[in-house]
Coordinates of C-alpha atoms in Angstrom, one line a residue:
M230 CA 0.0 -0.1 0.0
T231 CA 1.2 3.5 -0.8
Q232 CA 0.3 5.8 2.0
Q233 CA 1.2 9.5 2.7
A234 CA 0.7 11.4 5.8
S235 CA -2.6 12.7 4.7
W236 CA -4.6 11.9 1.6
Q237 CA -7.1 14.7 0.9
V238 CA -10.4 13.4 -0.1
A239 CA -12.8 16.3 -1.2
V240 CA -16.6 15.7 -1.0
T241 CA -18.0 18.3 -3.3
D242 CA -21.6 18.2 -1.8
S243 CA -23.9 15.6 -0.4
G244 CA -27.4 15.3 1.2
F245 CA -26.3 12.8 3.9
P246 CA -26.6 13.2 7.6
D247 CA -22.9 12.8 8.1
L248 CA -19.9 11.4 6.4
A249 CA -19.3 8.7 9.1
P250 CA -19.6 5.7 6.6
E251 CA -16.9 7.3 4.3
A252 CA -14.6 7.8 7.3
E253 CA -15.1 4.3 8.4
A254 CA -14.3 2.9 5.0
L255 CA -11.3 5.0 4.6
A256 CA -9.9 4.3 8.1
G257 CA -6.3 3.4 8.2
T258 CA -5.4 5.0 4.9
G259 CA -4.4 8.3 6.3
A260 CA -7.1 10.0 4.2
V261 CA -8.8 13.2 5.6
L262 CA -12.2 14.2 4.3
L263 CA -12.7 17.8 3.1
P264 CA -16.5 18.3 3.1
G265 CA -18.1 21.0 1.1
Q266 CA -21.6 22.0 -0.4
C267 CA -20.5 23.2 -3.8
R268 CA -23.1 24.6 -6.1
T269 CA -20.8 26.1 -8.8
A270 CA -17.9 24.9 -10.9
G271 CA -15.8 27.5 -9.3
E272 CA -16.5 26.2 -5.8
V273 CA -15.8 22.8 -7.0
A274 CA -12.4 23.9 -8.5
E275 CA -11.5 25.6 -5.3
L276 CA -12.2 22.9 -2.9
C277 CA -10.7 20.1 -5.2
A278 CA -7.6 21.8 -6.5
D279 CA -5.2 19.8 -4.3
A280 CA -7.3 16.9 -3.5
D281 CA -6.1 13.3 -4.1
A282 CA -9.6 12.0 -4.7
V283 CA -12.9 13.6 -5.2
L284 CA -16.4 12.3 -4.1
T285 CA -19.3 14.2 -5.7
Q286 CA -23.1 13.9 -5.7
W287 CA -24.7 16.7 -7.6
A288 CA -22.1 19.6 -7.9
P289 CA -20.9 20.5 -11.4
V290 CA -17.7 18.8 -11.9
T291 CA -17.0 20.5 -15.0
A292 CA -13.9 20.7 -17.5
E293 CA -13.0 23.9 -15.7
A294 CA -13.1 22.3 -12.3
I295 CA -11.2 19.4 -13.5
D296 CA -8.6 21.4 -15.1
R297 CA -7.6 22.9 -11.8
M298 CA -7.2 19.6 -10.1
T299 CA -3.5 19.2 -9.6
R300 CA -3.3 15.8 -7.6
C301 CA -6.7 14.0 -8.2
R302 CA -6.3 10.2 -8.9
V303 CA -10.0 9.4 -9.1
I304 CA -13.6 11.0 -9.2
V305 CA -16.4 8.8 -7.8
R306 CA -20.0 9.9 -8.3
Y307 CA -22.5 8.9 -5.5
G308 CA -24.9 6.9 -7.5
I309 CA -25.3 5.6 -11.0
G310 CA -25.7 8.5 -13.3
V311 CA -22.6 10.6 -14.0
D312 CA -24.1 13.5 -16.0
N313 CA -22.7 16.1 -13.5
V314 CA -19.2 15.0 -14.2
D315 CA -17.3 16.0 -17.6
L316 CA -16.1 12.5 -18.6
E317 CA -14.1 13.7 -21.5
A318 CA -12.2 16.2 -19.5
A319 CA -11.5 13.7 -16.7
R320 CA -10.3 11.3 -19.5
A321 CA -8.1 13.8 -21.1
K322 CA -6.4 14.4 -17.8
G323 CA -6.0 10.7 -17.1
I324 CA -8.5 10.6 -14.1
P325 CA -10.7 7.8 -13.9
V326 CA -14.3 8.4 -13.0
A327 CA -16.3 5.7 -11.3
N328 CA -19.9 5.4 -10.1
V329 CA -21.8 3.1 -7.7
P330 CA -24.1 1.1 -9.7
D331 CA -25.0 -1.7 -7.2
Y332 CA -25.9 0.2 -3.9
A333 CA -29.8 0.3 -4.5
I334 CA -30.7 -2.3 -7.1
E335 CA -33.6 -3.9 -5.0
E336 CA -34.9 -0.5 -3.7
V337 CA -35.2 1.0 -7.4
A338 CA -36.9 -2.2 -8.6
D339 CA -39.3 -2.2 -5.6
H340 CA -40.2 1.4 -6.5
A341 CA -40.5 0.8 -10.3
M342 CA -43.0 -2.2 -9.5
S343 CA -44.7 -0.2 -6.9
L344 CA -45.2 2.7 -9.4
L345 CA -46.5 0.3 -12.0
L346 CA -48.9 -1.2 -9.7
A347 CA -50.2 2.2 -8.4
S348 CA -50.6 3.4 -12.0
V349 CA -52.4 0.4 -13.3
R350 CA -54.6 -0.2 -10.2
K351 CA -55.1 3.6 -10.0
I352 CA -54.4 3.5 -6.3
P353 CA -53.8 7.2 -5.6
Q354 CA -57.0 8.3 -7.4
V355 CA -59.2 5.6 -5.7
A356 CA -57.5 6.5 -2.3
A357 CA -58.3 10.2 -3.0
Q358 CA -61.9 9.2 -3.8
V359 CA -62.4 7.5 -0.5
R360 CA -61.1 10.4 1.5
E361 CA -63.6 12.4 -0.3
G362 CA -66.4 10.0 0.8
V363 CA -66.8 8.3 -2.5
W364 CA -67.0 4.5 -2.0
E365 CA -67.1 2.4 -5.2
I366 CA -66.5 -1.3 -5.4
A367 CA -65.5 -1.0 -9.1
P368 CA -64.0 2.4 -9.3
R369 CA -62.2 4.4 -11.9
R370 CA -63.2 2.1 -14.6
P371 CA -61.4 0.7 -16.6
I372 CA -58.9 -1.0 -14.5
V373 CA -57.0 -3.9 -16.3
G374 CA -55.5 -7.0 -14.9
L375 CA -51.8 -7.6 -15.0
Q376 CA -52.0 -11.5 -15.7
G377 CA -50.8 -12.4 -19.1
R378 CA -50.1 -9.0 -20.2
K379 CA -46.7 -7.7 -21.3
L380 CA -44.3 -5.5 -19.6
G381 CA -41.4 -4.2 -21.8
V382 CA -38.3 -2.9 -20.1
A383 CA -36.1 -0.3 -21.9
G384 CA -32.6 -1.3 -20.8
F385 CA -31.6 -4.7 -19.3
G386 CA -29.2 -3.9 -16.6
N387 CA -29.3 -5.0 -13.0
I388 CA -32.2 -3.0 -11.9
A389 CA -34.3 -3.9 -15.1
R390 CA -33.6 -7.5 -14.5
A391 CA -34.8 -7.2 -10.8
V392 CA -37.9 -5.6 -12.1
V393 CA -38.5 -8.4 -14.5
R394 CA -38.3 -10.9 -11.7
R395 CA -41.0 -9.1 -9.8
A396 CA -43.1 -8.7 -12.9
Q397 CA -43.0 -12.3 -13.6
A398 CA -44.3 -13.0 -10.1
F399 CA -47.4 -11.0 -10.9
G400 CA -47.9 -13.0 -14.0
L401 CA -46.6 -10.5 -16.6
Q402 CA -44.8 -11.6 -19.7
T403 CA -41.7 -9.8 -20.1
I404 CA -39.7 -8.4 -23.3
A405 CA -36.7 -6.1 -23.3
Y406 CA -34.8 -3.8 -25.4
D407 CA -31.1 -3.4 -24.9
P408 CA -28.7 -3.7 -27.8
Y409 CA -25.7 -3.7 -25.5
A410 CA -26.7 -6.5 -23.1
N411 CA -25.2 -10.0 -23.3
P412 CA -27.8 -12.0 -25.5
E413 CA -27.5 -14.8 -23.0
L414 CA -29.2 -12.7 -20.2
F415 CA -32.5 -12.5 -21.9
A416 CA -33.2 -16.2 -21.9
K417 CA -31.7 -16.8 -18.5
H418 CA -34.3 -14.3 -17.1
G419 CA -37.2 -15.5 -19.2
T420 CA -37.3 -12.4 -21.3
T421 CA -37.7 -11.9 -25.0
R422 CA -35.2 -9.7 -26.5
V423 CA -36.9 -7.2 -29.1
D424 CA -35.8 -4.1 -31.0
W425 CA -37.0 -0.7 -30.1
E426 CA -39.9 -0.6 -32.4
T427 CA -41.4 -4.0 -31.1
L428 CA -40.8 -2.9 -27.5
L429 CA -43.2 0.2 -28.2
A430 CA -45.6 -1.8 -30.3
E431 CA -46.1 -4.7 -28.1
S432 CA -45.7 -3.4 -24.5
E433 CA -48.9 -2.7 -22.4
F434 CA -46.5 -1.5 -19.9
I435 CA -42.9 0.0 -20.2
S436 CA -40.5 0.3 -17.3
V437 CA -37.5 2.7 -18.2
H438 CA -34.0 1.7 -17.1
L439 CA -31.7 3.5 -19.4
P440 CA -28.6 5.8 -18.9
L441 CA -28.8 9.4 -20.0
V442 CA -26.6 9.8 -22.9
E443 CA -26.9 11.5 -26.3
S444 CA -28.5 8.5 -27.9
T445 CA -31.1 8.2 -25.1
R446 CA -31.8 11.8 -24.4
R447 CA -35.6 12.4 -25.0
L448 CA -35.8 8.9 -26.6
F449 CA -39.6 8.9 -25.5
D450 CA -40.8 11.7 -27.6
D451 CA -44.0 12.3 -29.7
R452 CA -42.9 9.6 -32.2
A453 CA -42.2 7.0 -29.5
F454 CA -45.6 7.7 -27.7
A455 CA -47.5 7.5 -31.2
A456 CA -45.9 4.1 -31.6
M457 CA -46.9 2.7 -28.3
K458 CA -50.1 0.7 -27.6
P459 CA -53.2 2.7 -26.9
G460 CA -53.8 2.7 -23.3
A461 CA -50.2 1.8 -22.3
H462 CA -48.6 2.8 -19.1
L463 CA -45.1 4.3 -18.8
V464 CA -42.8 4.0 -15.7
N465 CA -39.5 5.8 -15.4
T466 CA -37.0 5.4 -12.4
S467 CA -33.9 5.9 -14.4
R468 CA -33.0 9.4 -15.7
G469 CA -35.5 12.2 -16.3
G470 CA -34.0 13.3 -19.6
V471 CA -34.7 10.1 -21.4
V472 CA -38.5 11.1 -21.4
E473 CA -39.4 14.3 -23.4
T474 CA -41.7 16.0 -20.8
E475 CA -43.8 18.1 -23.2
A476 CA -44.4 15.1 -25.4
L477 CA -45.6 13.0 -22.3
V478 CA -47.9 15.7 -21.3
R479 CA -49.5 15.6 -24.6
A480 CA -49.6 11.8 -24.7
L481 CA -51.5 11.9 -21.3
Q482 CA -53.8 14.7 -22.2
D483 CA -54.6 13.2 -25.4
G484 CA -55.6 9.8 -23.9
K485 CA -52.7 8.0 -25.7
L486 CA -51.4 6.7 -22.6
A487 CA -53.6 5.6 -19.8
G488 CA -51.0 6.4 -17.2
A489 CA -47.4 7.4 -16.3
A490 CA -45.5 7.1 -13.0
L491 CA -42.2 9.1 -12.8
D492 CA -39.5 9.2 -10.2
V493 CA -37.3 11.3 -12.2
L494 CA -38.0 14.4 -14.4
E495 CA -36.1 16.6 -16.9
E496 CA -36.4 19.4 -14.4
E497 CA -36.3 18.7 -10.7
P498 CA -37.9 19.6 -8.4
V499 CA -41.1 19.7 -10.5
P500 CA -42.1 23.5 -10.7
A501 CA -45.5 24.6 -9.0
G502 CA -48.0 24.6 -11.5
H503 CA -46.4 22.1 -13.9
P504 CA -48.9 20.4 -16.2
L505 CA -48.0 17.0 -15.0
L506 CA -49.3 17.9 -11.6
A507 CA -52.7 18.7 -13.0
I508 CA -53.0 15.3 -14.8
D509 CA -54.9 12.7 -12.9
S510 CA -53.4 9.8 -14.7
C511 CA -49.8 10.9 -13.7
I512 CA -48.0 9.7 -10.5
L513 CA -44.9 11.7 -9.5
T514 CA -42.4 10.9 -6.8
S515 CA -39.4 12.9 -5.7
H516 CA -36.4 10.9 -7.2
C517 CA -36.4 8.8 -4.2
A518 CA -36.5 5.3 -5.6
W519 CA -32.9 4.7 -4.5
Y520 CA -33.7 5.5 -0.9
S521 CA -33.8 3.1 2.2
E522 CA -31.8 3.6 5.3
S523 CA -29.7 0.5 4.2
S524 CA -29.0 1.8 0.7
L525 CA -28.0 5.2 2.1
I526 CA -25.2 3.5 4.1
R527 CA -24.2 1.3 1.2
L528 CA -24.0 4.3 -1.2
Q529 CA -21.7 6.3 1.0
R530 CA -19.6 3.2 2.0
Y531 CA -19.2 1.8 -1.6
A532 CA -18.3 5.2 -3.0
A533 CA -15.6 5.6 -0.5
L534 CA -14.3 2.1 -1.0
E535 CA -13.5 3.0 -4.7
V536 CA -11.5 5.9 -3.4
R537 CA -9.8 3.5 -1.0
R538 CA -8.8 1.1 -3.8
V539 CA -7.1 3.9 -5.7
L540 CA -5.2 5.3 -2.7
E541 CA -4.0 1.9 -2.0
G542 CA -2.6 1.4 -5.4
G543 CA -5.4 -0.5 -7.0
S544 CA -8.2 0.2 -9.5
P545 CA -11.8 1.3 -9.0
Q546 CA -14.3 -1.5 -9.7
H547 CA -16.7 0.8 -11.8
V548 CA -15.0 3.0 -14.2
V549 CA -17.2 4.8 -16.5
N550 CA -14.8 6.9 -18.6
G551 CA -12.4 4.2 -19.9
V552 CA -9.4 5.4 -17.8
D553 CA -7.1 2.6 -16.5
V554 CA -5.2 3.2 -13.2

């Protein structure tokens, strides 16, 4: 192990109660945490200029900030998405960027399935009726059954596969679109691999599990919604930018979609008066699918362990920008 008197690990920002899990994961390395709550690239640059490693949650780790890093050996993003980090700038400087893709697989899958059930069964609407004194034993017609219907998943990574397992327990058939997934995975999980057009045309319910990159940005647009089955439901627990908000509003208002349930949006938090808030068939949650008390601790610990691996002369497990240590 290569150790110096004091490694500096900058934490650009976080929404955690404290950084005790990071401190525990880094114990014995000589690392010192430099906590911040940076909101601008300039603040990130100032905090991280002499840091040996950077942990970041939402702060803008831009090319400007990365250019001013003189000693950084790794940048680790708390979570899966890395769109707040300039991957190309880090690559150009030889700094690996890592994420934490495995801290909340079951939580997000639980949330996605919960949103699907709530949307299809119209649970929020029925619960609201009951509070208003309306008691109907066959409310909000029509409500469709799940058994034998088809769930399509866009993306077939760990979370999507966990959703598939849950959906199959409810009697749903499953199909998946993912041009990059190992073909053997589909059969292993009892799921038919389909192309994009087939996913849209055949799915009665679609659950989105895609990263936000240029090829997926606003992938669900007017054209995609027009190609979906009439009366379909859309669930998104991945990245808000994968769905074009205005197109979704139109699809819901026109009745093309029977429902949508979203934990992520293009603009967060959702502004007061946003059209989606007025659409009865749309369920919104607050980007909280990842959260449980257990996953919170795992996220902090796993991120810090990536830093520890690098400080001890090893490599991160989950590099996302192609830089080898």
